[in-house]
PDB file of C-alpha atoms in Angstrom:
ATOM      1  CA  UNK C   1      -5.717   6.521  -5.873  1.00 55.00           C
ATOM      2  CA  UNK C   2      -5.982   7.014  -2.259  1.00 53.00           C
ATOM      3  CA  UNK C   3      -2.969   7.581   0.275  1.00 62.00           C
ATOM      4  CA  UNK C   4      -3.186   6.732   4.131  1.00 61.00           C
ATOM      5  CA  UNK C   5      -0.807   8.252   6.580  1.00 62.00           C
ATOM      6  CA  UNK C   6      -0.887   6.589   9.627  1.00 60.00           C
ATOM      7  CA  UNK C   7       1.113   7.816  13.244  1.00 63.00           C
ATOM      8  CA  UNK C   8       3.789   4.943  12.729  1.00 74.00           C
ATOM      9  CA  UNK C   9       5.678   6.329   9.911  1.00 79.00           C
ATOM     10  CA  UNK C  10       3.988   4.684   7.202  1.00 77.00           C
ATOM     11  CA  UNK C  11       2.089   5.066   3.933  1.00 80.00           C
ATOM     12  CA  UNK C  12      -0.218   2.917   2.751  1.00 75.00           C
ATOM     13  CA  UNK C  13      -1.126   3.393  -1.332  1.00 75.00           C
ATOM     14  CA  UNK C  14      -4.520   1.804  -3.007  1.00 72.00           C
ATOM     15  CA  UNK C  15      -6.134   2.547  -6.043  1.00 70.00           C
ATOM     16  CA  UNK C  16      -9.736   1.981  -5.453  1.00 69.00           C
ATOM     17  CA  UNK C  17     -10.102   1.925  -9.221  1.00 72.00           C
ATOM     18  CA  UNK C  18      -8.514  -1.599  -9.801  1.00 68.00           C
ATOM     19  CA  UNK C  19      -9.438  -5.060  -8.810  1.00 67.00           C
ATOM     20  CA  UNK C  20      -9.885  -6.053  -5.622  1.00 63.00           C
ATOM     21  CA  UNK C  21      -6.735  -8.587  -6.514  1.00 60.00           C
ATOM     22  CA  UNK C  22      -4.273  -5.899  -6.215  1.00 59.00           C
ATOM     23  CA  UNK C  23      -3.087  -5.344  -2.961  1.00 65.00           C
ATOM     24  CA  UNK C  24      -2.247  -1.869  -1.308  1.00 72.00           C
ATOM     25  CA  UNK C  25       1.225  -1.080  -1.361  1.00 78.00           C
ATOM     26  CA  UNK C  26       3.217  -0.490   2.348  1.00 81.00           C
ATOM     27  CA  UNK C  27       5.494   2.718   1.688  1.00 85.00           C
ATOM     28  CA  UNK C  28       7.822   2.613   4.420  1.00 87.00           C
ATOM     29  CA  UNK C  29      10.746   5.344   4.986  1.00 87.00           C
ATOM     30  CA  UNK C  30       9.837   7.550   8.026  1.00 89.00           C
ATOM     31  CA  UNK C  31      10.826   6.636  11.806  1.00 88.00           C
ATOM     32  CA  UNK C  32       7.504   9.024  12.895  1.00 89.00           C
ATOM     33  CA  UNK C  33       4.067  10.178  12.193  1.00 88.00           C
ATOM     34  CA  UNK C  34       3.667  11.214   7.909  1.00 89.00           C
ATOM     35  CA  UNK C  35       2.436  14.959   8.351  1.00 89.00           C
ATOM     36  CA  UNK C  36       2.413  15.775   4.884  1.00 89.00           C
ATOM     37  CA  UNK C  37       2.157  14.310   1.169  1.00 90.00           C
ATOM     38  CA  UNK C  38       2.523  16.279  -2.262  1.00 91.00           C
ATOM     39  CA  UNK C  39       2.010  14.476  -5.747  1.00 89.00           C
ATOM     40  CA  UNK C  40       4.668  15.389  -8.444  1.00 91.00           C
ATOM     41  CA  UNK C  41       2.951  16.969 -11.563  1.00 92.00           C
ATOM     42  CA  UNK C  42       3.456  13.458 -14.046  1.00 86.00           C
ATOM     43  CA  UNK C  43       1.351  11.539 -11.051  1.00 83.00           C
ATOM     44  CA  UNK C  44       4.142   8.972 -11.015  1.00 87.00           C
ATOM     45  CA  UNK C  45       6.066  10.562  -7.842  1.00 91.00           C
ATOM     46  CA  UNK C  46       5.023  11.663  -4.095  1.00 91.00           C
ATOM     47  CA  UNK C  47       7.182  13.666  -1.604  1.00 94.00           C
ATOM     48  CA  UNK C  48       6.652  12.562   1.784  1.00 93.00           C
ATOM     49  CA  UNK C  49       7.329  14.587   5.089  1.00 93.00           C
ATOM     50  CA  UNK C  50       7.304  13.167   8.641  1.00 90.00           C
ATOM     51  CA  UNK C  51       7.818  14.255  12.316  1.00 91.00           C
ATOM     52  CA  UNK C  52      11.346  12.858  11.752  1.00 92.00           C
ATOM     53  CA  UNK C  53      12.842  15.590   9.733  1.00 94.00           C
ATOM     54  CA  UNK C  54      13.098  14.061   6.340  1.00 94.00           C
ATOM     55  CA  UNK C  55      11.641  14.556   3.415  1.00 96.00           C
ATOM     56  CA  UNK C  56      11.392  11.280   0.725  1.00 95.00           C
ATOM     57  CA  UNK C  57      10.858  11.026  -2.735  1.00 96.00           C
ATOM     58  CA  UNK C  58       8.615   8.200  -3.747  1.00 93.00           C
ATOM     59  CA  UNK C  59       9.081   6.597  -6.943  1.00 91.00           C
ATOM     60  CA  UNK C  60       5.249   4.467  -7.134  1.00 80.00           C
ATOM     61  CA  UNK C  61       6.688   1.610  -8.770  1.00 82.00           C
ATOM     62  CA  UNK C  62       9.399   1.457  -6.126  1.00 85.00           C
ATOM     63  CA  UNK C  63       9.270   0.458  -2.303  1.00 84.00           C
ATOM     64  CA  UNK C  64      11.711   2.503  -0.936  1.00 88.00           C
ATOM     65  CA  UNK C  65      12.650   5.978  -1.449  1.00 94.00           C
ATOM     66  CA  UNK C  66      14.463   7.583  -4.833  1.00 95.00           C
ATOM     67  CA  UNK C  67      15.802  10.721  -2.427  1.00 95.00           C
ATOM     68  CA  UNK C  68      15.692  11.458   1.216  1.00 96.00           C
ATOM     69  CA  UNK C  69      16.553  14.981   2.690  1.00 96.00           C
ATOM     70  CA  UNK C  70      16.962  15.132   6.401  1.00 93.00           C
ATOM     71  CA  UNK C  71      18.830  18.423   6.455  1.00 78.00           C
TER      72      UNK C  71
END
């Protein structure tokens, strides 16, 4: 599976291991530049941290976040 950052906030997902008929997925829930990713242990979840102050909780199945921390 490979994760993009990119400066506007958002995270682009693609498994280069499937078809080329699945599309990447468009993980958007920062307002700045991604600085940081960290897969959960069961593969199935990512924690996201931008220049915005928050922290999200991907679910991979989902499109938006499961939990966001901005304190």
């Amino acid at each position: 599976m490979v994760i993009l950052c990119r400066q506007e906030g958002l995270i682009l997902q693609c498994d280069v291991r499937t078809p080329s008929l699945v599309t990447e997925t468009m993980l958007v829930g920062h307002q700045q530049e991604v600085c940081g990713l960290k897969w959960y242990p069961d593969k199935q979840s990512l924690a996201s941290s931008g220049n915005d102050n928050r922290l999200n909780v991907w679910n991979l199945h989902l499109l938006s976040p499961v939990q966001t921390y901005t304190q």
